[in-house]
């Protein structure tokens, strides 16, 4: 073409360069292409208008999604939208690869995008070659997609702000990687630094607590929510001369400042700085923008998680008291383990309350449920119970008032959220070890004796709190001997791991019996051992479907009197192992319970036949009281002495005035053999009048061989109730 000749038509020039034109109006949903663009799309080489669906059918689905993501980004940043597109045929094969370059615009009134751009075929290099590793190849796209998947997975798993920043600092972007990262936050009208990577902490001092009105890229991004890309130092200096002297000292060549936006709210800015020049092509900007969105979401989740943790910690601090000062003559240890989810605070609680009498009270309870409602009721009930105890009421009165309070709180007109709570309340005298216990549907306490024997201590009880406002809660009294430890716990400690009450108790009993107190192992170590046995690795080798170690809250309180076997070094009287049990006239089923407790008391007795004899005699004596009197029976069994030379004394007391006497029962008589059995099997026995009532007792002396007639020829009656003669 000679000078002065008219320029050829634009269409002819583009056709000569194998470049097509296309126009896309998202409001109309139509795409108009010229003849060359139609050819590149695999259509006849003539100008035509296609619907969005027809156009989308010619493009690779991933590339279509990339176009719809790049267009809004280019409009927001006022840049060109450049995308590499794979053209597909009807069989799903790639016909060719084209590059689209366009200048999109947005019409606010129509709420639609319009773009006019070019399509030009490009040669896809062979995978693995040097050209294939440039930032405009298919290999790069696949590397980018893999990077974004890995980055998204890593950021989604981060649970704290520190972990999110650590993951962000370790990201290695395909083709280009920043060597300096800073995450800015916004507090009021100030810019703050949440975290950084690749800088010395002191170097960022001038940028922290910066006003949002400052002429600094991060402040502008936080204000406007639009990204800022600076490809060279000259561009930085020209656009932000006020803060360029601060940035110049870091020796960087390119900077990308991106908004951290969640749900339409800009929560801060992310700086990615490079020591080498970066052109920030649309592909590179798309990667950075995607990482910024994932980073913002991860930081938002971490902020919520940390807020929940702080709230849970605050709730625990306010709802679960410390054990306070030491108790003279006693030791106390406590643990609270919440479930694994939610606010980490449930309906379980414990408390230690100083009483006006100088005694102390231990309270433990479990409000039905594991939700926020249960936690709130737990806090209310604990405060109410503490108030009633501080007024000086006895244990039964404390629980009666607490039950009436909970019933009033939960039983409204709609009756939509009825709740109850189990509770055990112990009043202890530190001087004498005397305990008074009232129980409301809660598991019985357990006693670890000085020699390591562990037994459940049966206590009288009533309905759980909140069910019946007029319920009664009888009191059980006994003494915690020197060297003994009382354990109170909620059912979470017993049943966690798929256990029921029986198998869970066997697990705890084994831990209690195996624990040995010495100078290095005190009550705190026993509490840790119990929790570890439920949640630790060893718990996975016990019975039960052990799929969830945090299925219920756990509250645990241990109360011990110093002595041999409790970690203290004080002289105490000879070891006494005892159990106390009352059997009322309307509780004949507790005779089987009495037999079981006696067997537990004699678990290491040398002669098994003597144990059978003792169990048979206890059954006879208690049955005598229930059948031949109108009174209740009180059973006291004690074991004293050293191993292999111990003495068992069993005493059954009732309020009846008639003394037992011998009778000669007929061959078919159903009663009259009680005293005959006692005389035959016991080493010693007797009847003691007690003013109002009487007490019948027997003794057995431990021996490898059965003394006297022994129990030979007698069969264990099992759980059948045999009758004696009075």
PDB file of N, CA, C and O in Angstrom, residues 373 410-419:
ATOM      1  N   UNK A 373     -30.138 -23.813  75.709  1.00  0.00           N
ATOM      2  CA  UNK A 373     -31.179 -23.799  76.745  1.00  0.00           C
ATOM      3  C   UNK A 373     -30.710 -24.573  77.980  1.00  0.00           C
ATOM      4  O   UNK A 373     -30.889 -24.125  79.114  1.00  0.00           O
ATOM      5  N   UNK A 410     -39.427 -24.015  84.037  1.00  0.00           N
ATOM      6  CA  UNK A 410     -39.610 -24.748  82.781  1.00  0.00           C
ATOM      7  C   UNK A 410     -41.068 -25.033  82.447  1.00  0.00           C
ATOM      8  O   UNK A 410     -41.379 -25.320  81.292  1.00  0.00           O
ATOM      9  N   UNK A 411     -41.977 -24.995  83.410  1.00  0.00           N
ATOM     10  CA  UNK A 411     -43.377 -25.320  83.149  1.00  0.00           C
ATOM     11  C   UNK A 411     -44.164 -24.028  82.945  1.00  0.00           C
ATOM     12  O   UNK A 411     -44.705 -23.432  83.873  1.00  0.00           O
ATOM     13  N   UNK A 412     -44.198 -23.570  81.677  1.00  0.00           N
ATOM     14  CA  UNK A 412     -44.961 -22.377  81.341  1.00  0.00           C
ATOM     15  C   UNK A 412     -46.335 -22.787  80.810  1.00  0.00           C
ATOM     16  O   UNK A 412     -46.702 -23.961  80.790  1.00  0.00           O
ATOM     17  N   UNK A 413     -47.090 -21.808  80.329  1.00  0.00           N
ATOM     18  CA  UNK A 413     -48.442 -22.086  79.851  1.00  0.00           C
ATOM     19  C   UNK A 413     -48.429 -22.969  78.607  1.00  0.00           C
ATOM     20  O   UNK A 413     -49.303 -23.825  78.431  1.00  0.00           O
ATOM     21  N   UNK A 414     -47.445 -22.761  77.727  1.00  0.00           N
ATOM     22  CA  UNK A 414     -47.398 -23.534  76.494  1.00  0.00           C
ATOM     23  C   UNK A 414     -46.833 -24.938  76.709  1.00  0.00           C
ATOM     24  O   UNK A 414     -47.090 -25.844  75.919  1.00  0.00           O
ATOM     25  N   UNK A 415     -46.037 -25.144  77.763  1.00  0.00           N
ATOM     26  CA  UNK A 415     -45.421 -26.441  78.066  1.00  0.00           C
ATOM     27  C   UNK A 415     -44.638 -26.958  76.860  1.00  0.00           C
ATOM     28  O   UNK A 415     -44.711 -28.122  76.482  1.00  0.00           O
ATOM     29  N   UNK A 416     -43.882 -26.053  76.213  1.00  0.00           N
ATOM     30  CA  UNK A 416     -43.197 -26.418  74.973  1.00  0.00           C
ATOM     31  C   UNK A 416     -41.786 -26.946  75.186  1.00  0.00           C
ATOM     32  O   UNK A 416     -41.264 -27.651  74.330  1.00  0.00           O
ATOM     33  N   UNK A 417     -41.175 -26.628  76.315  1.00  0.00           N
ATOM     34  CA  UNK A 417     -39.787 -27.037  76.510  1.00  0.00           C
ATOM     35  C   UNK A 417     -39.582 -27.469  77.963  1.00  0.00           C
ATOM     36  O   UNK A 417     -38.875 -26.830  78.731  1.00  0.00           O
ATOM     37  N   UNK A 418     -40.228 -28.559  78.325  1.00  0.00           N
ATOM     38  CA  UNK A 418     -40.111 -29.070  79.687  1.00  0.00           C
ATOM     39  C   UNK A 418     -38.721 -29.678  79.879  1.00  0.00           C
ATOM     40  O   UNK A 418     -38.233 -30.417  79.033  1.00  0.00           O
ATOM     41  N   UNK A 419     -38.102 -29.385  80.984  1.00  0.00           N
ATOM     42  CA  UNK A 419     -36.774 -29.912  81.277  1.00  0.00           C
ATOM     43  C   UNK A 419     -36.740 -30.426  82.714  1.00  0.00           C
ATOM     44  O   UNK A 419     -37.483 -29.956  83.578  1.00  0.00           O
TER      45      UNK A 419
END
